């Protein structure tokens, strides 16, 4: 009887398998509920970024493109074109003019993701941007951007140039000697109260954030050289004490050699082009006298007669905003 029972059980299972193999038609119509239609923003992106540079811009909110454990606001659509004009003028065209089309095709990120609010961390810091996989830059805090304020644009470009340095480092490693300049002085808990600007500066760091790691130090050094300029970097270094000054200049030398060796980029040419763009496109007075003295800028051809007025106090105010903006 047990054998017969097993036999019928086996036959029943075979019948069940075959009965399940029948295809039943589903009485359901699949629909796409995304009613988005490309408009003015998308046409501008295609004409100015996608077609010439093969760059995609994601500005419609996608939760999977940031830490899902955080609440981050979507980008204000009215800010998208101004933001990407800043990327185009103050970053892509600057590097394109100095590095050439081959450099742009090989190394510039192929995707920008935009979010409205900052990415806040438990330690109280807030990310202004991230670089991912050597191909994407994510920018946060878009809704606070004011493209009519040169200081706001400079702060925004500081984030962009910082993050792009990470992308360069993902393609060509940071030279080992760079980390030896301040060996033993890096401080992962960079937001701690004891890591003041004065402390970081005395150790040869351009900002408290630069102490977080070798990678952040390298990105801060290059982005400050480009965005803040040589005069600022030299003044900051010379007023930081003899020991720190040597470290600042040694880091600068390694960064300059790195850019020439691996990318054939002259940092001085990059600085001059960046400053020209900031004066002509965004009416910045931070670099005017520097460009005049170097013969790169003629004030009688524009409405700018203001002398170079950058002060350390102004820099301190800007850096208080930037310290928590980079990663």
PDB file of C-alpha atoms in Angstrom:
ATOM      1  CA  UNK A   1       0.000   0.000   0.000  1.00  0.00           C
ATOM      2  CA  UNK A   2       2.847   2.395   0.759  1.00  0.00           C
ATOM      3  CA  UNK A   3       4.287   1.787  -2.715  1.00  0.00           C
ATOM      4  CA  UNK A   4       0.902   2.484  -4.363  1.00  0.00           C
ATOM      5  CA  UNK A   5       0.472   5.655  -2.292  1.00  0.00           C
ATOM      6  CA  UNK A   6       3.901   6.919  -3.302  1.00  0.00           C
ATOM      7  CA  UNK A   7       3.134   6.125  -6.933  1.00  0.00           C
ATOM      8  CA  UNK A   8      -0.096   8.129  -6.910  1.00  0.00           C
ATOM      9  CA  UNK A   9       1.644  10.933  -5.072  1.00  0.00           C
ATOM     10  CA  UNK A  10       4.336  11.071  -7.773  1.00  0.00           C
ATOM     11  CA  UNK A  11       1.717  11.070 -10.539  1.00  0.00           C
ATOM     12  CA  UNK A  12      -0.141  13.867  -8.779  1.00  0.00           C
ATOM     13  CA  UNK A  13       2.991  16.009  -8.551  1.00  0.00           C
ATOM     14  CA  UNK A  14       3.733  15.465 -12.248  1.00  0.00           C
ATOM     15  CA  UNK A  15       0.217  16.527 -13.095  1.00  0.00           C
ATOM     16  CA  UNK A  16       0.557  19.597 -10.924  1.00  0.00           C
ATOM     17  CA  UNK A  17       3.781  20.569 -12.674  1.00  0.00           C
ATOM     18  CA  UNK A  18       2.198  20.283 -16.102  1.00  0.00           C
ATOM     19  CA  UNK A  19      -0.932  22.134 -14.997  1.00  0.00           C
ATOM     20  CA  UNK A  20       1.234  25.000 -13.711  1.00  0.00           C
ATOM     21  CA  UNK A  21       3.028  25.239 -17.018  1.00  0.00           C
ATOM     22  CA  UNK A  22      -0.072  26.514 -18.795  1.00  0.00           C
ATOM     23  CA  UNK A  23       0.038  30.176 -19.728  1.00  0.00           C
ATOM     24  CA  UNK A  24      -2.876  32.156 -18.368  1.00  0.00           C
ATOM     25  CA  UNK A  25      -3.468  35.537 -19.974  1.00  0.00           C
ATOM     26  CA  UNK A  26      -3.446  38.457 -17.560  1.00  0.00           C
ATOM     27  CA  UNK A  27      -6.309  40.885 -17.971  1.00  0.00           C
ATOM     28  CA  UNK A  28      -4.074  43.923 -17.309  1.00  0.00           C
ATOM     29  CA  UNK A  29      -2.708  46.805 -19.360  1.00  0.00           C
ATOM     30  CA  UNK A  30       0.795  48.041 -18.532  1.00  0.00           C
ATOM     31  CA  UNK A  31       1.017  51.815 -18.416  1.00  0.00           C
ATOM     32  CA  UNK A  32       3.816  54.312 -17.931  1.00  0.00           C
ATOM     33  CA  UNK A  33       2.684  56.725 -15.238  1.00  0.00           C
ATOM     34  CA  UNK A  34       5.693  59.030 -15.709  1.00  0.00           C
ATOM     35  CA  UNK A  35       4.198  61.926 -17.647  1.00  0.00           C
ATOM     36  CA  UNK A  36       7.459  63.894 -17.845  1.00  0.00           C
ATOM     37  CA  UNK A  37       8.036  65.645 -21.165  1.00  0.00           C
ATOM     38  CA  UNK A  38      11.503  67.122 -21.927  1.00  0.00           C
ATOM     39  CA  UNK A  39      11.407  70.911 -21.938  1.00  0.00           C
ATOM     40  CA  UNK A  40      13.589  74.017 -21.993  1.00  0.00           C
ATOM     41  CA  UNK A  41      16.013  72.760 -19.335  1.00  0.00           C
ATOM     42  CA  UNK A  42      16.557  69.459 -21.116  1.00  0.00           C
ATOM     43  CA  UNK A  43      17.047  71.158 -24.472  1.00  0.00           C
ATOM     44  CA  UNK A  44      19.663  73.473 -22.953  1.00  0.00           C
ATOM     45  CA  UNK A  45      21.476  70.546 -21.328  1.00  0.00           C
ATOM     46  CA  UNK A  46      21.499  68.624 -24.605  1.00  0.00           C
ATOM     47  CA  UNK A  47      22.818  71.562 -26.627  1.00  0.00           C
ATOM     48  CA  UNK A  48      25.470  72.724 -24.152  1.00  0.00           C
ATOM     49  CA  UNK A  49      26.593  69.596 -22.286  1.00  0.00           C
ATOM     50  CA  UNK A  50      25.339  66.313 -23.703  1.00  0.00           C
ATOM     51  CA  UNK A  51      26.060  66.928 -27.392  1.00  0.00           C
ATOM     52  CA  UNK A  52      29.495  68.618 -27.048  1.00  0.00           C
ATOM     53  CA  UNK A  53      30.786  66.824 -23.914  1.00  0.00           C
ATOM     54  CA  UNK A  54      28.692  63.640 -23.625  1.00  0.00           C
ATOM     55  CA  UNK A  55      27.608  64.733 -20.140  1.00  0.00           C
ATOM     56  CA  UNK A  56      24.307  63.727 -18.564  1.00  0.00           C
ATOM     57  CA  UNK A  57      22.661  65.963 -15.964  1.00  0.00           C
ATOM     58  CA  UNK A  58      20.220  64.390 -13.519  1.00  0.00           C
ATOM     59  CA  UNK A  59      18.146  67.048 -11.816  1.00  0.00           C
ATOM     60  CA  UNK A  60      14.821  65.259 -11.361  1.00  0.00           C
ATOM     61  CA  UNK A  61      14.834  63.757  -7.876  1.00  0.00           C
ATOM     62  CA  UNK A  62      16.167  60.186  -7.615  1.00  0.00           C
ATOM     63  CA  UNK A  63      16.423  58.830  -4.091  1.00  0.00           C
ATOM     64  CA  UNK A  64      18.766  56.015  -5.108  1.00  0.00           C
ATOM     65  CA  UNK A  65      21.432  58.581  -6.026  1.00  0.00           C
ATOM     66  CA  UNK A  66      22.026  59.708  -2.435  1.00  0.00           C
ATOM     67  CA  UNK A  67      22.186  58.051   0.976  1.00  0.00           C
ATOM     68  CA  UNK A  68      18.703  56.533   1.376  1.00  0.00           C
ATOM     69  CA  UNK A  69      18.914  57.048   5.138  1.00  0.00           C
ATOM     70  CA  UNK A  70      18.906  60.817   4.693  1.00  0.00           C
ATOM     71  CA  UNK A  71      16.214  63.274   3.690  1.00  0.00           C
ATOM     72  CA  UNK A  72      17.564  65.444   0.905  1.00  0.00           C
ATOM     73  CA  UNK A  73      15.452  67.964  -0.989  1.00  0.00           C
ATOM     74  CA  UNK A  74      15.097  67.907  -4.779  1.00  0.00           C
ATOM     75  CA  UNK A  75      16.657  70.626  -6.890  1.00  0.00           C
ATOM     76  CA  UNK A  76      14.766  73.805  -7.676  1.00  0.00           C
ATOM     77  CA  UNK A  77      14.437  73.611 -11.466  1.00  0.00           C
ATOM     78  CA  UNK A  78      15.038  77.357 -11.807  1.00  0.00           C
ATOM     79  CA  UNK A  79      18.568  76.782 -10.467  1.00  0.00           C
ATOM     80  CA  UNK A  80      19.538  73.971 -12.873  1.00  0.00           C
ATOM     81  CA  UNK A  81      20.661  76.031 -15.886  1.00  0.00           C
ATOM     82  CA  UNK A  82      22.513  78.651 -13.765  1.00  0.00           C
ATOM     83  CA  UNK A  83      24.321  75.823 -11.949  1.00  0.00           C
ATOM     84  CA  UNK A  84      25.325  74.057 -15.129  1.00  0.00           C
ATOM     85  CA  UNK A  85      26.438  77.346 -16.723  1.00  0.00           C
ATOM     86  CA  UNK A  86      28.830  77.670 -13.777  1.00  0.00           C
ATOM     87  CA  UNK A  87      30.051  74.125 -14.420  1.00  0.00           C
ATOM     88  CA  UNK A  88      30.476  74.945 -18.103  1.00  0.00           C
ATOM     89  CA  UNK A  89      32.218  78.321 -17.734  1.00  0.00           C
ATOM     90  CA  UNK A  90      34.185  77.863 -14.521  1.00  0.00           C
ATOM     91  CA  UNK A  91      35.197  74.236 -14.927  1.00  0.00           C
ATOM     92  CA  UNK A  92      34.737  72.497 -18.294  1.00  0.00           C
ATOM     93  CA  UNK A  93      35.856  75.347 -20.521  1.00  0.00           C
ATOM     94  CA  UNK A  94      38.720  76.266 -18.187  1.00  0.00           C
ATOM     95  CA  UNK A  95      40.150  72.751 -18.220  1.00  0.00           C
ATOM     96  CA  UNK A  96      39.289  72.367 -21.899  1.00  0.00           C
ATOM     97  CA  UNK A  97      41.258  75.437 -22.895  1.00  0.00           C
ATOM     98  CA  UNK A  98      44.371  74.385 -20.946  1.00  0.00           C
ATOM     99  CA  UNK A  99      44.139  70.603 -21.234  1.00  0.00           C
ATOM    100  CA  UNK A 100      42.636  70.265 -24.691  1.00  0.00           C
ATOM    101  CA  UNK A 101      39.778  68.173 -26.069  1.00  0.00           C
ATOM    102  CA  UNK A 102      41.509  64.840 -25.368  1.00  0.00           C
ATOM    103  CA  UNK A 103      41.753  65.669 -21.664  1.00  0.00           C
ATOM    104  CA  UNK A 104      38.072  66.643 -21.552  1.00  0.00           C
ATOM    105  CA  UNK A 105      36.983  63.438 -23.272  1.00  0.00           C
ATOM    106  CA  UNK A 106      39.082  61.199 -21.041  1.00  0.00           C
ATOM    107  CA  UNK A 107      38.759  62.660 -17.581  1.00  0.00           C
ATOM    108  CA  UNK A 108      35.834  64.999 -17.065  1.00  0.00           C
ATOM    109  CA  UNK A 109      32.811  63.421 -15.343  1.00  0.00           C
ATOM    110  CA  UNK A 110      30.087  62.122 -17.635  1.00  0.00           C
ATOM    111  CA  UNK A 111      27.293  62.657 -15.171  1.00  0.00           C
ATOM    112  CA  UNK A 112      26.246  65.429 -12.788  1.00  0.00           C
ATOM    113  CA  UNK A 113      23.532  64.747 -10.230  1.00  0.00           C
ATOM    114  CA  UNK A 114      21.905  67.768  -8.586  1.00  0.00           C
ATOM    115  CA  UNK A 115      20.111  68.022  -5.240  1.00  0.00           C
ATOM    116  CA  UNK A 116      18.529  71.024  -3.569  1.00  0.00           C
ATOM    117  CA  UNK A 117      19.668  70.712   0.045  1.00  0.00           C
ATOM    118  CA  UNK A 118      22.949  69.752   1.642  1.00  0.00           C
ATOM    119  CA  UNK A 119      23.868  66.218   2.689  1.00  0.00           C
ATOM    120  CA  UNK A 120      24.079  66.523   6.485  1.00  0.00           C
ATOM    121  CA  UNK A 121      26.215  64.125   8.521  1.00  0.00           C
ATOM    122  CA  UNK A 122      25.765  63.169  12.199  1.00  0.00           C
ATOM    123  CA  UNK A 123      28.917  65.086  13.157  1.00  0.00           C
ATOM    124  CA  UNK A 124      27.260  68.331  12.080  1.00  0.00           C
ATOM    125  CA  UNK A 125      29.130  68.742   8.811  1.00  0.00           C
ATOM    126  CA  UNK A 126      27.349  69.008   5.487  1.00  0.00           C
ATOM    127  CA  UNK A 127      28.528  67.721   2.136  1.00  0.00           C
ATOM    128  CA  UNK A 128      28.473  70.091  -0.815  1.00  0.00           C
ATOM    129  CA  UNK A 129      29.503  67.401  -3.271  1.00  0.00           C
ATOM    130  CA  UNK A 130      30.845  63.918  -3.853  1.00  0.00           C
ATOM    131  CA  UNK A 131      32.796  62.195  -6.631  1.00  0.00           C
ATOM    132  CA  UNK A 132      31.840  58.645  -7.521  1.00  0.00           C
ATOM    133  CA  UNK A 133      33.531  55.999  -9.620  1.00  0.00           C
ATOM    134  CA  UNK A 134      35.625  58.457 -11.572  1.00  0.00           C
ATOM    135  CA  UNK A 135      32.633  59.453 -13.646  1.00  0.00           C
ATOM    136  CA  UNK A 136      29.980  61.251 -11.557  1.00  0.00           C
ATOM    137  CA  UNK A 137      29.954  64.446  -9.517  1.00  0.00           C
ATOM    138  CA  UNK A 138      26.987  64.926  -7.206  1.00  0.00           C
ATOM    139  CA  UNK A 139      26.297  68.511  -6.148  1.00  0.00           C
ATOM    140  CA  UNK A 140      24.204  69.337  -3.082  1.00  0.00           C
ATOM    141  CA  UNK A 141      22.804  72.643  -1.828  1.00  0.00           C
ATOM    142  CA  UNK A 142      21.707  73.811  -5.257  1.00  0.00           C
ATOM    143  CA  UNK A 143      18.729  75.743  -3.896  1.00  0.00           C
ATOM    144  CA  UNK A 144      21.031  78.143  -2.027  1.00  0.00           C
ATOM    145  CA  UNK A 145      23.058  79.069  -5.115  1.00  0.00           C
ATOM    146  CA  UNK A 146      23.099  82.710  -6.200  1.00  0.00           C
ATOM    147  CA  UNK A 147      24.756  83.020  -9.598  1.00  0.00           C
ATOM    148  CA  UNK A 148      24.604  86.826  -9.358  1.00  0.00           C
ATOM    149  CA  UNK A 149      26.918  86.775  -6.331  1.00  0.00           C
ATOM    150  CA  UNK A 150      30.561  86.121  -7.232  1.00  0.00           C
ATOM    151  CA  UNK A 151      31.287  84.775  -3.737  1.00  0.00           C
ATOM    152  CA  UNK A 152      28.494  82.217  -4.076  1.00  0.00           C
ATOM    153  CA  UNK A 153      29.852  81.157  -7.460  1.00  0.00           C
ATOM    154  CA  UNK A 154      33.389  80.863  -6.070  1.00  0.00           C
ATOM    155  CA  UNK A 155      32.154  78.680  -3.213  1.00  0.00           C
ATOM    156  CA  UNK A 156      30.259  76.502  -5.689  1.00  0.00           C
ATOM    157  CA  UNK A 157      33.280  76.136  -7.962  1.00  0.00           C
ATOM    158  CA  UNK A 158      35.486  75.314  -4.977  1.00  0.00           C
ATOM    159  CA  UNK A 159      33.310  72.240  -4.444  1.00  0.00           C
ATOM    160  CA  UNK A 160      33.375  71.316  -8.147  1.00  0.00           C
ATOM    161  CA  UNK A 161      37.152  71.641  -8.528  1.00  0.00           C
ATOM    162  CA  UNK A 162      37.694  69.771  -5.260  1.00  0.00           C
ATOM    163  CA  UNK A 163      35.515  66.873  -6.388  1.00  0.00           C
ATOM    164  CA  UNK A 164      37.110  66.795  -9.826  1.00  0.00           C
ATOM    165  CA  UNK A 165      40.505  66.418  -8.170  1.00  0.00           C
ATOM    166  CA  UNK A 166      39.183  63.208  -6.604  1.00  0.00           C
ATOM    167  CA  UNK A 167      38.272  61.983 -10.083  1.00  0.00           C
ATOM    168  CA  UNK A 168      41.787  62.740 -11.316  1.00  0.00           C
ATOM    169  CA  UNK A 169      43.176  60.841  -8.319  1.00  0.00           C
ATOM    170  CA  UNK A 170      40.977  57.868  -9.167  1.00  0.00           C
ATOM    171  CA  UNK A 171      42.669  57.764 -12.566  1.00  0.00           C
ATOM    172  CA  UNK A 172      46.227  58.546 -11.433  1.00  0.00           C
ATOM    173  CA  UNK A 173      47.201  57.864  -7.829  1.00  0.00           C
ATOM    174  CA  UNK A 174      48.426  60.604  -5.511  1.00  0.00           C
ATOM    175  CA  UNK A 175      52.250  60.512  -5.293  1.00  0.00           C
ATOM    176  CA  UNK A 176      53.413  58.811  -2.116  1.00  0.00           C
ATOM    177  CA  UNK A 177      55.634  61.722  -1.136  1.00  0.00           C
ATOM    178  CA  UNK A 178      52.619  64.003  -0.768  1.00  0.00           C
ATOM    179  CA  UNK A 179      51.402  62.119   2.295  1.00  0.00           C
ATOM    180  CA  UNK A 180      54.834  62.332   3.878  1.00  0.00           C
ATOM    181  CA  UNK A 181      54.814  66.132   4.036  1.00  0.00           C
ATOM    182  CA  UNK A 182      52.364  66.145   6.957  1.00  0.00           C
ATOM    183  CA  UNK A 183      52.762  62.539   8.054  1.00  0.00           C
ATOM    184  CA  UNK A 184      51.290  61.962  11.520  1.00  0.00           C
ATOM    185  CA  UNK A 185      49.198  65.143  11.408  1.00  0.00           C
ATOM    186  CA  UNK A 186      46.103  63.863   9.617  1.00  0.00           C
ATOM    187  CA  UNK A 187      43.007  63.815  11.781  1.00  0.00           C
ATOM    188  CA  UNK A 188      39.939  61.831  10.701  1.00  0.00           C
ATOM    189  CA  UNK A 189      37.729  63.605  13.251  1.00  0.00           C
ATOM    190  CA  UNK A 190      38.294  66.887  11.456  1.00  0.00           C
ATOM    191  CA  UNK A 191      35.117  68.511  12.862  1.00  0.00           C
ATOM    192  CA  UNK A 192      36.395  68.169  16.434  1.00  0.00           C
ATOM    193  CA  UNK A 193      36.670  71.431  18.357  1.00  0.00           C
ATOM    194  CA  UNK A 194      40.426  71.136  18.683  1.00  0.00           C
ATOM    195  CA  UNK A 195      40.915  71.088  14.911  1.00  0.00           C
ATOM    196  CA  UNK A 196      40.703  74.842  14.522  1.00  0.00           C
ATOM    197  CA  UNK A 197      41.783  76.749  11.439  1.00  0.00           C
ATOM    198  CA  UNK A 198      44.786  78.056  13.354  1.00  0.00           C
ATOM    199  CA  UNK A 199      45.800  74.530  14.369  1.00  0.00           C
ATOM    200  CA  UNK A 200      45.424  73.116  10.866  1.00  0.00           C
ATOM    201  CA  UNK A 201      47.232  76.075   9.371  1.00  0.00           C
ATOM    202  CA  UNK A 202      50.190  75.779  11.742  1.00  0.00           C
ATOM    203  CA  UNK A 203      50.606  72.173  10.606  1.00  0.00           C
ATOM    204  CA  UNK A 204      50.649  73.099   6.907  1.00  0.00           C
ATOM    205  CA  UNK A 205      47.022  72.451   5.924  1.00  0.00           C
ATOM    206  CA  UNK A 206      45.092  74.882   3.735  1.00  0.00           C
ATOM    207  CA  UNK A 207      41.895  74.199   5.719  1.00  0.00           C
ATOM    208  CA  UNK A 208      40.778  72.139   8.733  1.00  0.00           C
ATOM    209  CA  UNK A 209      39.042  69.769   6.313  1.00  0.00           C
ATOM    210  CA  UNK A 210      42.345  69.040   4.574  1.00  0.00           C
ATOM    211  CA  UNK A 211      43.460  67.210   7.751  1.00  0.00           C
ATOM    212  CA  UNK A 212      40.802  64.526   7.253  1.00  0.00           C
ATOM    213  CA  UNK A 213      42.940  62.423   4.900  1.00  0.00           C
ATOM    214  CA  UNK A 214      45.697  62.557   2.296  1.00  0.00           C
ATOM    215  CA  UNK A 215      43.085  62.519  -0.481  1.00  0.00           C
ATOM    216  CA  UNK A 216      41.184  65.469   0.964  1.00  0.00           C
ATOM    217  CA  UNK A 217      44.435  67.337   1.558  1.00  0.00           C
ATOM    218  CA  UNK A 218      45.470  66.896  -2.075  1.00  0.00           C
ATOM    219  CA  UNK A 219      42.036  67.962  -3.355  1.00  0.00           C
ATOM    220  CA  UNK A 220      41.982  70.993  -1.069  1.00  0.00           C
ATOM    221  CA  UNK A 221      45.476  72.031  -2.148  1.00  0.00           C
ATOM    222  CA  UNK A 222      44.772  71.895  -5.883  1.00  0.00           C
ATOM    223  CA  UNK A 223      41.291  73.417  -5.657  1.00  0.00           C
ATOM    224  CA  UNK A 224      42.576  76.316  -3.532  1.00  0.00           C
ATOM    225  CA  UNK A 225      45.435  76.948  -5.932  1.00  0.00           C
ATOM    226  CA  UNK A 226      43.011  77.116  -8.858  1.00  0.00           C
ATOM    227  CA  UNK A 227      39.956  78.762  -7.303  1.00  0.00           C
ATOM    228  CA  UNK A 228      41.517  81.039  -4.682  1.00  0.00           C
ATOM    229  CA  UNK A 229      44.611  81.748  -6.779  1.00  0.00           C
ATOM    230  CA  UNK A 230      48.372  81.875  -6.335  1.00  0.00           C
ATOM    231  CA  UNK A 231      48.482  85.190  -4.492  1.00  0.00           C
ATOM    232  CA  UNK A 232      46.082  83.950  -1.865  1.00  0.00           C
ATOM    233  CA  UNK A 233      47.922  80.634  -1.495  1.00  0.00           C
ATOM    234  CA  UNK A 234      51.307  82.355  -1.134  1.00  0.00           C
ATOM    235  CA  UNK A 235      49.979  84.928   1.335  1.00  0.00           C
ATOM    236  CA  UNK A 236      48.269  82.238   3.406  1.00  0.00           C
ATOM    237  CA  UNK A 237      51.417  80.114   3.453  1.00  0.00           C
ATOM    238  CA  UNK A 238      53.826  82.961   4.286  1.00  0.00           C
ATOM    239  CA  UNK A 239      51.658  84.075   7.209  1.00  0.00           C
ATOM    240  CA  UNK A 240      51.460  80.572   8.691  1.00  0.00           C
ATOM    241  CA  UNK A 241      54.966  80.349  10.136  1.00  0.00           C
ATOM    242  CA  UNK A 242      58.268  79.145   8.708  1.00  0.00           C
ATOM    243  CA  UNK A 243      57.693  75.436   9.313  1.00  0.00           C
ATOM    244  CA  UNK A 244      54.182  75.480   7.857  1.00  0.00           C
ATOM    245  CA  UNK A 245      55.317  77.609   4.904  1.00  0.00           C
ATOM    246  CA  UNK A 246      57.781  74.940   3.810  1.00  0.00           C
ATOM    247  CA  UNK A 247      55.027  72.322   3.935  1.00  0.00           C
ATOM    248  CA  UNK A 248      52.639  74.476   1.908  1.00  0.00           C
ATOM    249  CA  UNK A 249      55.213  75.041  -0.811  1.00  0.00           C
ATOM    250  CA  UNK A 250      56.316  71.405  -0.853  1.00  0.00           C
ATOM    251  CA  UNK A 251      52.705  70.300  -1.338  1.00  0.00           C
ATOM    252  CA  UNK A 252      52.244  72.848  -4.102  1.00  0.00           C
ATOM    253  CA  UNK A 253      55.345  71.563  -5.889  1.00  0.00           C
ATOM    254  CA  UNK A 254      54.116  67.957  -5.754  1.00  0.00           C
ATOM    255  CA  UNK A 255      50.648  68.947  -7.002  1.00  0.00           C
ATOM    256  CA  UNK A 256      52.096  70.963  -9.885  1.00  0.00           C
ATOM    257  CA  UNK A 257      54.417  68.111 -10.909  1.00  0.00           C
ATOM    258  CA  UNK A 258      51.523  65.642 -10.701  1.00  0.00           C
ATOM    259  CA  UNK A 259      49.359  67.726 -13.036  1.00  0.00           C
ATOM    260  CA  UNK A 260      52.164  68.141 -15.575  1.00  0.00           C
ATOM    261  CA  UNK A 261      53.387  64.536 -15.443  1.00  0.00           C
ATOM    262  CA  UNK A 262      50.047  62.778 -15.737  1.00  0.00           C
ATOM    263  CA  UNK A 263      47.794  65.288 -17.500  1.00  0.00           C
ATOM    264  CA  UNK A 264      50.105  67.829 -19.145  1.00  0.00           C
ATOM    265  CA  UNK A 265      48.266  70.594 -17.288  1.00  0.00           C
ATOM    266  CA  UNK A 266      50.174  73.733 -16.240  1.00  0.00           C
ATOM    267  CA  UNK A 267      48.560  74.890 -12.984  1.00  0.00           C
ATOM    268  CA  UNK A 268      49.621  78.504 -13.595  1.00  0.00           C
ATOM    269  CA  UNK A 269      47.801  78.567 -16.936  1.00  0.00           C
ATOM    270  CA  UNK A 270      44.792  76.980 -15.218  1.00  0.00           C
ATOM    271  CA  UNK A 271      44.838  79.698 -12.543  1.00  0.00           C
ATOM    272  CA  UNK A 272      45.039  82.513 -15.099  1.00  0.00           C
ATOM    273  CA  UNK A 273      42.174  81.146 -17.174  1.00  0.00           C
ATOM    274  CA  UNK A 274      39.983  80.550 -14.136  1.00  0.00           C
ATOM    275  CA  UNK A 275      40.560  84.095 -12.892  1.00  0.00           C
ATOM    276  CA  UNK A 276      39.782  85.571 -16.302  1.00  0.00           C
ATOM    277  CA  UNK A 277      36.454  83.731 -16.377  1.00  0.00           C
ATOM    278  CA  UNK A 278      35.545  84.848 -12.858  1.00  0.00           C
ATOM    279  CA  UNK A 279      36.232  88.504 -13.686  1.00  0.00           C
ATOM    280  CA  UNK A 280      34.574  88.577 -17.099  1.00  0.00           C
ATOM    281  CA  UNK A 281      31.639  86.220 -16.493  1.00  0.00           C
ATOM    282  CA  UNK A 282      30.835  86.761 -12.815  1.00  0.00           C
ATOM    283  CA  UNK A 283      32.248  90.252 -12.147  1.00  0.00           C
ATOM    284  CA  UNK A 284      34.497  89.054  -9.349  1.00  0.00           C
ATOM    285  CA  UNK A 285      36.893  91.665  -7.926  1.00  0.00           C
ATOM    286  CA  UNK A 286      38.964  89.063  -6.066  1.00  0.00           C
ATOM    287  CA  UNK A 287      41.447  88.615  -8.897  1.00  0.00           C
ATOM    288  CA  UNK A 288      41.335  91.915 -10.804  1.00  0.00           C
ATOM    289  CA  UNK A 289      44.649  93.461  -9.730  1.00  0.00           C
ATOM    290  CA  UNK A 290      46.432  90.124 -10.128  1.00  0.00           C
ATOM    291  CA  UNK A 291      45.300  89.875 -13.741  1.00  0.00           C
ATOM    292  CA  UNK A 292      46.156  93.527 -14.413  1.00  0.00           C
ATOM    293  CA  UNK A 293      49.691  93.125 -13.090  1.00  0.00           C
ATOM    294  CA  UNK A 294      50.200  89.983 -15.170  1.00  0.00           C
ATOM    295  CA  UNK A 295      48.880  91.624 -18.336  1.00  0.00           C
ATOM    296  CA  UNK A 296      46.002  89.134 -18.527  1.00  0.00           C
ATOM    297  CA  UNK A 297      43.264  91.698 -17.975  1.00  0.00           C
ATOM    298  CA  UNK A 298      42.590  95.228 -19.210  1.00  0.00           C
ATOM    299  CA  UNK A 299      40.218  97.150 -16.902  1.00  0.00           C
ATOM    300  CA  UNK A 300      39.601  99.840 -19.540  1.00  0.00           C
ATOM    301  CA  UNK A 301      37.809  97.259 -21.676  1.00  0.00           C
ATOM    302  CA  UNK A 302      35.215  96.593 -18.969  1.00  0.00           C
ATOM    303  CA  UNK A 303      33.313  98.254 -16.179  1.00  0.00           C
ATOM    304  CA  UNK A 304      35.698  96.975 -13.526  1.00  0.00           C
ATOM    305  CA  UNK A 305      37.958  99.510 -11.839  1.00  0.00           C
ATOM    306  CA  UNK A 306      37.926  97.950  -8.385  1.00  0.00           C
ATOM    307  CA  UNK A 307      41.315  96.985  -7.046  1.00  0.00           C
ATOM    308  CA  UNK A 308      42.059  93.594  -5.583  1.00  0.00           C
ATOM    309  CA  UNK A 309      40.324  93.646  -2.187  1.00  0.00           C
ATOM    310  CA  UNK A 310      40.515  90.082  -0.943  1.00  0.00           C
ATOM    311  CA  UNK A 311      41.224  90.063   2.793  1.00  0.00           C
ATOM    312  CA  UNK A 312      41.907  87.228   5.204  1.00  0.00           C
ATOM    313  CA  UNK A 313      38.683  88.046   7.048  1.00  0.00           C
ATOM    314  CA  UNK A 314      36.667  87.558   3.884  1.00  0.00           C
ATOM    315  CA  UNK A 315      38.465  84.304   3.226  1.00  0.00           C
ATOM    316  CA  UNK A 316      37.703  83.139   6.755  1.00  0.00           C
ATOM    317  CA  UNK A 317      33.989  83.794   6.215  1.00  0.00           C
ATOM    318  CA  UNK A 318      34.046  81.879   2.949  1.00  0.00           C
ATOM    319  CA  UNK A 319      35.977  78.986   4.456  1.00  0.00           C
ATOM    320  CA  UNK A 320      33.518  78.729   7.345  1.00  0.00           C
ATOM    321  CA  UNK A 321      30.987  77.867   4.666  1.00  0.00           C
ATOM    322  CA  UNK A 322      33.306  75.584   2.708  1.00  0.00           C
ATOM    323  CA  UNK A 323      34.754  73.481   5.517  1.00  0.00           C
ATOM    324  CA  UNK A 324      31.645  71.356   5.715  1.00  0.00           C
ATOM    325  CA  UNK A 325      30.913  71.368   1.987  1.00  0.00           C
ATOM    326  CA  UNK A 326      33.454  68.912   0.591  1.00  0.00           C
ATOM    327  CA  UNK A 327      34.037  65.194   0.649  1.00  0.00           C
TER     328      UNK A 327
END
